[in-house]
Amino acid sequence: MSKGIGEEFKTSPYRRYKNDLEAGTSSREIDEEEDEGSGPFDIVRTKNAPLDRLRRWRQAALVLNPARRFRYTLDLKKEEERKQMIAKIRMNAQVIRAAVLFQAACEGVNEPGVSKKLPSNQGHVDDFDVSLDELVSMSREHNLSLLEQHGGVKGVADKVKSNLEKGVSGDETDLINRKQAFGSNTYPRKKGCSFWWFLWEACQDTSLIILMATAAASLALGIKSKGIKEGWEGGGSIALAVLKVIVVTAVIDYLKSRKFQNLNEEKQNIHMEVVRGGRRIKISIFDIVVGDIVPLKIGDQVPADGVLNAGHSLAIDMSSMTGESKIVHKNSRAPFLMSGCKVADGYGTMLVTSVGMNTEWGLLMASISEDNGEETPLQVRLNGVATFIGIVGLVVAEVVLVFLLIRYFTGKTCDPDGRTQFRAGYTSVRDAMDGFIKIFTVAVTIVVVAVPEGLPLAVTVTLAYSMEKMMADKVLVRRLSACETMGSATTICSDKTGTLTLNQMTVVDVFACGKKIEPADNKSLLPPNVMSLLLEGISQNTSGSICVPEGSNVLEISGSPTEKAILQWGVNLGMDFDAVRSKSLIIHAFPFNSEKKRGGVALKLSDSEFHVHWKGAAEIVLASCTYYMDSNGSMAQMEEDKVSYFKKAIEDMAAGSLRCVAIAYRSYEKEMVPSNEVEMENWQLPEEDLILLAIVGIKDPCRPGVRNAVQLCIDAGVKVRMVTGDNLQTAKAIAVECGILGSNGDATEPNLIEGKAFRAMSETQRLEVADRISVMGRSSPDDKLLLVQALRKKGHVVAVTGDGVNDAPALHEADIGLAMGIQGTEVAKESSDIIILDDNFATVAKVVRWGRSVYANIQKFIPYKLTVNVVALTINVVAAVSAGNVPLNAVQLLWVNLIMDTLGALALATEPPTDHLMHRPPVGRREPLITNVMWRNLIIQALYQVTVLLILNFQGRSILNLEHESDDRAFKVKNTVIFNAFFLCQIFNELNARKPDEINVWKGVTKNLLFMGTVGLTVVLQVIIIFFYGKFTSTVRLSWDLWLVSIVIGIISWPLAIVGKLIPVPERPLFDFLRRKYVK
């Protein structure tokens, strides 16, 4: 066991919980309680679901068009091909490097006096002194000898006309020249599918293919028997109806695909800092050019191939390229950096030498297909519903087919004029075949209507719509299922800094020389030697920087908000950043670590004196201090009273919601400093006997509106917890200000707990207290992970926010990982499901709202869709069995299927979220998909429609006063009224479906232009069909009074829905009630 833990921490901190591309989707098994006894369509958590479970539900699904149904799910076949391709490219890269090393060994490159001739200078561009081939060869082969012969990093920078301090000039002409000479940092992407591809895919529907075949047969028979003028109508109308379905389906799928494609491009557009013209600016990763100087810090992605310019403790996770999760340390002996890798530790700067397709990462990305598909839990469950309904539909279709064929061939089927359609020995084979084809067409059409292909696809419609709208709310969804799962979230574990606060930090309190410095930048109270040491520590022990742009006197400070605040304080004290840094040299660094909560540097001064500076969490650094600098600038013993004084100062600042940071140093003997590079790399900076220089209190105000956002979540049944690395008192003060804690009286353990206290508990104890925790201070990444795991085991659906590389395990483990877009590292973003682009907690609350909207919209569509299915199947089956003919023919059913499967889904699945959604509890992941309210609404509408339409079918001639009409005319008018009334019932029921549990179904309808446009379009098309396209649909023009009858039948569904909503329903799910009754 000890070996396992040790080995884990030798690898990248986020790789421990994230799997390699070749290793499959996840090594973590689905929770036993989720998997035990579950059916193929019961996958409550598709995040990290094993591939065999994904295969199982697809194999169990009844599908008419697999290509369309599974388009936005993970392509399991392509996933296998992708892994194989990645393995081949990785192996190829390893072989090339091995061959170069072998060749170098054979030629004695490393022997004294032996030199290798530089490659030919052919291919040099006029403006540059090195060719593209030379740079690519050096980077790809990691050829250190070639780098040295070019003059090292400085020589390469000179040859590509770059400056290691100021970078490239950055003017447009220079950037264009570099792209022409060395390529751009892009790779060819597979173009999105054209409209014709979607058209072809829509044609793959099995039932539509059968209908086209029957239409062709009917067309041939009709033309042969009646001539082309009259004979084309039967088969031709079916063919045109099928064509209309195909075209409309393809158009909607194409538009939906374009939305997903635009969102995917946004996900890949990483922004990084580069140094251009002496300034640090943020640019798109695609705009990086050869010669750029790129600062790297923990969590960043290496944006291109390059060589290390300067760095401290820089460790790179090469797993994305090599497949191995071991960390590789970079230094002057191993300076080559590969595009696509991640910075696991340390910081530094790199010189870009190869970009785009000239890197192995570019080749890799261009060679594999980007499959962003994945199933969502709702999608899987809806496939189960669709399969069940489809099986029922198939059975019904078979029953109808058998009954109609028996009636037809036994001479019991009559035409509208009362003539028997088939008489044995008299009816020709051609007429008999024509009759058989018509009956078969009706049966197939019932299957088309019964199998609700649009039900699972409605999820992708609402997700595509929601994801696009969420972008306007500063939310970028990386995983489809997260958008949906967020609606079920029961708790949010949020960071403090930058999420609940503004991340705009300023130093407001300072304690130094044994007293409080007021104001904070009053340098007259600081002795000269203390000031010198402070400025030395501030300028050198930082990952930030200060520069003065050319032509400007305004200082530009870069770095993390905490670093910027301390650097600004240094500037206020009179610090000349470059001048102070020039007086000493960093020989070793320990970058800030979220576990140790401090960072340090070792400095060599010009007179060979050595200093070690530390900066970090105030109480932790203070505990390592044995001395402090007094008001005279002399070193004084840290007596007990002084320790108490500084601790009290820290507590007071923390109670005022300030972040407390201590700055300390110590001198170090020259003899104790490692003398060679290998020893230096493994040197542990001394942490004891420090001299306290200052403790600063940094103010980071709460975000405006964050209290309202927290309260909104609480009202919605979502508990907000703060998990922060800050001091417990600081965390408590911010939590009270934000409304996470009601008052200081709530701040008792375990409501308020330190990470180490939670970590020290047994698993049983953690499970007991996890629910009660509201604030966790001084938490390490492992504490956050333990809390997430405990909450999930307690049955919570957990959302976690994070921005650092060490947040990656918790982001990956959570049901929904929310990374910050501004301060978040690339590692955190890659481990997340959703990116909050403005780092604002109020936006997290909006994500909850949108997640609930996705679920609510699907629940609106389900009863609407099922009502149409039940009514269409019932009236056709009853009519077929009793009368031998069906009132709704194939073309009419195809039209109704089109409006409910595509246009209906478009109208209902794109309803914007309402405030009403945030005043109900979260939707449980195991709650029934069809609630009792939905069953009530469905049964009422279906009973009404079936009753009215069957009465019209059997008594319509007398009710509609058609006795004086001919049999044929009366039959057509009656069936047209049934068709028209059936259609209008669905239109009015579509409005009812908008508000399943509200009386006022018109509320907010005018704000949803897409809904109004879709409904309006379908009504206009219906009017056109009735008035002008009767030959295609076998309908006739209706008089205005019959139109009024149809409208009244449809409009009655409104008051009926109001009455239905007054009927109370039990809270216990219907199927649960029936199951318990059955068991008893």
XYZ file of C-alpha atoms in Angstrom, residues 260-555:
296
model
C -22.203 22.327 -31.745
C -19.350 22.968 -34.173
C -19.116 26.650 -33.201
C -19.084 25.723 -29.519
C -16.347 23.119 -30.077
C -14.159 25.721 -31.805
C -14.623 28.008 -28.815
C -13.506 25.202 -26.470
C -10.237 24.739 -28.367
C -9.382 28.437 -28.447
C -6.984 28.611 -25.481
C -5.611 32.053 -24.570
C -2.051 32.357 -23.263
C 0.379 35.055 -22.201
C 3.334 35.866 -24.446
C 6.016 38.536 -24.235
C 5.935 40.861 -27.249
C 7.695 44.187 -27.399
C 8.647 43.804 -23.717
C 4.988 43.504 -22.658
C 3.041 40.496 -21.441
C -0.126 40.205 -23.495
C -2.778 37.509 -23.842
C -3.331 36.024 -27.286
C -5.035 32.989 -28.788
C -2.887 29.855 -28.892
C -3.507 29.835 -32.662
C -1.716 33.220 -32.992
C 1.565 32.072 -31.434
C 4.524 32.298 -33.849
C 8.118 31.051 -33.932
C 10.250 33.426 -31.847
C 7.563 34.132 -29.252
C 8.643 34.091 -25.611
C 5.980 32.262 -23.588
C 5.869 32.409 -19.762
C 4.849 29.032 -18.298
C 3.448 28.289 -14.879
C 1.917 25.296 -13.159
C -1.206 24.082 -14.944
C -0.424 25.674 -18.331
C -0.405 23.787 -21.613
C 2.779 24.067 -23.649
C 1.383 25.852 -26.746
C 4.087 24.884 -29.277
C 7.440 23.126 -29.517
C 10.270 25.112 -28.059
C 13.303 25.305 -25.818
C 13.520 26.384 -22.198
C 14.882 29.898 -21.824
C 14.827 30.176 -18.043
C 12.982 28.273 -15.371
C 12.874 27.071 -11.809
C 11.772 23.584 -10.742
C 9.969 23.269 -14.066
C 8.358 19.836 -14.342
C 6.425 18.733 -17.423
C 3.783 16.031 -17.682
C 4.532 14.360 -21.027
C 1.623 11.922 -20.885
C -0.370 13.545 -23.662
C 2.484 12.742 -26.074
C 4.271 9.707 -24.645
C 1.382 7.968 -22.915
C 3.446 7.766 -19.724
C 2.358 9.800 -16.727
C 5.847 10.231 -15.260
C 6.984 13.804 -14.695
C 10.010 15.050 -16.674
C 12.105 17.859 -15.173
C 13.353 20.471 -17.612
C 16.663 22.294 -17.355
C 19.635 23.295 -19.517
C 20.499 19.601 -20.023
C 16.948 18.748 -21.112
C 15.548 22.017 -22.497
C 13.143 20.765 -25.186
C 9.433 21.327 -24.607
C 6.737 19.576 -26.611
C 3.464 21.105 -27.655
C 0.389 19.707 -25.898
C 2.193 18.749 -22.679
C 1.235 20.257 -19.315
C 3.281 22.105 -16.705
C 3.013 19.980 -13.572
C 5.199 22.159 -11.345
C 7.442 25.211 -11.321
C 7.606 28.134 -13.705
C 9.769 29.454 -16.529
C 9.828 30.918 -20.028
C 10.244 29.184 -23.384
C 11.341 30.207 -26.859
C 8.963 28.880 -29.521
C 10.827 27.026 -32.298
C 8.102 25.023 -34.111
C 4.369 25.519 -34.468
C 1.291 23.818 -35.895
C 1.873 20.905 -38.236
C 5.610 21.097 -37.592
C 5.013 19.710 -34.100
C 4.096 16.179 -33.082
C 1.017 17.530 -31.291
C -0.162 19.167 -34.521
C 0.307 15.893 -36.405
C -1.533 14.039 -33.662
C -4.493 16.421 -33.603
C -4.755 16.478 -37.396
C -4.651 12.671 -37.600
C -7.363 11.836 -35.099
C -11.015 12.596 -35.471
C -12.367 14.868 -32.767
C -15.322 12.992 -31.320
C -16.944 15.229 -28.748
C -20.015 13.042 -28.549
C -21.193 11.552 -25.300
C -24.441 10.254 -23.932
C -26.306 12.100 -21.252
C -28.301 10.248 -18.548
C -31.517 11.755 -19.906
C -30.633 10.617 -23.424
C -30.116 7.047 -22.248
C -33.361 7.004 -20.266
C -35.319 8.478 -23.181
C -33.920 5.767 -25.426
C -35.411 3.291 -22.969
C -38.795 5.033 -23.178
C -38.547 5.199 -26.978
C -37.696 1.496 -27.149
C -40.683 0.528 -24.985
C -43.084 2.682 -27.012
C -41.539 1.437 -30.255
C -42.115 -2.197 -29.292
C -45.745 -1.379 -28.455
C -46.035 0.381 -31.814
C -44.604 -2.598 -33.673
C -47.097 -4.918 -32.010
C -49.955 -2.557 -32.818
C -48.783 -2.224 -36.425
C -48.668 -6.007 -36.785
C -52.169 -6.321 -35.299
C -53.504 -3.672 -37.689
C -51.761 -5.323 -40.657
C -53.171 -8.754 -39.827
C -56.725 -7.480 -39.212
C -56.809 -5.343 -42.349
C -55.407 -8.141 -44.527
C -57.898 -10.671 -43.125
C -60.799 -8.283 -43.667
C -59.572 -7.365 -47.132
C -59.003 -10.877 -48.464
C -62.230 -12.231 -46.880
C -64.243 -9.594 -48.748
C -65.291 -7.599 -45.661
C -63.569 -4.342 -46.643
C -65.704 -1.873 -48.604
C -64.879 1.388 -50.330
C -66.693 4.656 -49.396
C -69.491 3.800 -51.845
C -70.116 0.460 -50.102
C -68.582 -1.757 -52.800
C -66.544 -4.770 -51.697
C -62.895 -4.115 -52.530
C -61.813 -7.761 -52.966
C -63.825 -10.596 -54.417
C -62.062 -13.902 -54.833
C -61.932 -14.905 -58.505
C -63.067 -11.480 -59.718
C -60.535 -8.957 -58.408
C -57.446 -8.739 -60.596
C -53.986 -9.454 -59.200
C -53.005 -5.863 -59.908
C -55.931 -4.470 -57.850
C -55.270 -6.994 -55.076
C -51.601 -5.937 -54.962
C -52.621 -2.292 -54.881
C -54.943 -3.000 -51.926
C -52.200 -4.946 -50.135
C -49.687 -2.108 -50.633
C -52.109 0.463 -49.197
C -52.697 -1.703 -46.121
C -48.975 -2.373 -45.706
C -48.258 1.362 -46.031
C -50.660 2.164 -43.200
C -48.964 -0.427 -40.970
C -45.496 0.921 -41.728
C -46.670 4.478 -41.105
C -47.973 3.436 -37.688
C -44.437 2.214 -36.913
C -43.026 5.571 -38.065
C -45.372 7.412 -35.705
C -45.058 4.910 -32.865
C -41.262 4.713 -32.636
C -40.445 8.114 -31.116
C -37.074 8.766 -32.741
C -37.479 12.417 -31.836
C -37.695 11.749 -28.109
C -33.961 11.128 -27.426
C -33.035 13.649 -30.113
C -35.048 16.319 -28.305
C -32.272 16.244 -25.690
C -29.698 17.351 -28.256
C -32.052 20.063 -29.544
C -32.476 21.576 -26.090
C -28.771 21.135 -25.276
C -27.695 22.818 -28.523
C -30.050 25.712 -27.823
C -29.087 25.955 -24.150
C -25.343 25.792 -24.779
C -25.553 28.636 -27.298
C -27.604 30.808 -24.927
C -25.326 29.930 -22.010
C -22.384 31.404 -23.909
C -24.158 34.761 -23.649
C -24.313 34.136 -19.877
C -20.527 33.576 -19.794
C -20.743 29.778 -19.595
C -18.882 27.376 -21.888
C -20.106 23.786 -21.709
C -17.376 21.218 -22.409
C -19.460 18.094 -21.744
C -23.082 17.837 -22.844
C -24.167 15.765 -19.862
C -22.920 18.380 -17.375
C -25.471 20.903 -18.608
C -28.216 18.411 -17.809
C -26.678 17.033 -14.587
C -26.358 20.542 -13.151
C -30.146 20.578 -12.874
C -29.872 17.727 -10.361
C -27.076 19.324 -8.296
C -27.784 19.281 -4.566
C -24.588 20.970 -3.403
C -21.906 23.290 -4.786
C -18.396 23.264 -3.315
C -17.087 26.679 -4.278
C -13.677 28.319 -4.105
C -13.502 31.671 -2.359
C -10.950 33.720 -4.214
C -12.159 35.035 -7.551
C -15.441 33.131 -7.415
C -17.162 34.544 -4.350
C -14.789 37.523 -4.318
C -13.737 39.975 -7.038
C -10.112 38.800 -7.233
C -9.070 42.461 -7.154
C -6.594 42.444 -4.300
C -4.878 45.304 -2.506
C -2.618 45.354 0.543
C -4.492 47.323 3.237
C -2.845 46.214 6.504
C 0.840 45.655 7.269
C 2.558 44.476 10.447
C 6.340 44.814 10.424
C 9.122 45.611 12.862
C 6.888 44.478 15.714
C 4.117 47.019 15.052
C 1.358 47.986 12.653
C 2.432 50.161 9.719
C -0.163 52.846 8.999
C -0.786 53.534 6.209
C 0.374 50.306 4.618
C 2.860 52.046 2.285
C 4.381 54.348 4.934
C 8.031 53.579 4.239
C 9.239 56.067 6.855
C 8.338 53.497 9.525
C 10.557 50.842 7.935
C 14.331 50.871 8.628
C 16.504 50.912 5.457
C 17.854 47.369 5.899
C 14.327 45.984 6.462
C 13.108 47.888 3.397
C 15.964 46.448 1.329
C 15.248 42.882 2.439
C 11.504 43.305 1.900
C 11.921 44.628 -1.635
C 14.423 41.867 -2.390
C 11.921 39.228 -1.306
C 8.978 40.885 -3.084
C 10.789 41.251 -6.413
C 12.525 37.867 -6.507
C 10.113 35.527 -4.732
C 7.316 36.014 -7.252
C 5.933 34.509 -10.435
C 4.682 37.951 -11.494
C 6.523 40.748 -13.255
C 6.548 44.501 -13.763
C 7.343 46.153 -17.046
C 7.198 49.625 -18.596
C 5.908 49.442 -22.197
C 7.860 51.369 -24.816
C 6.528 54.874 -25.194
C 4.688 54.781 -21.860
C 5.456 55.629 -18.245
C 2.655 53.512 -16.799
C 3.782 50.333 -15.032
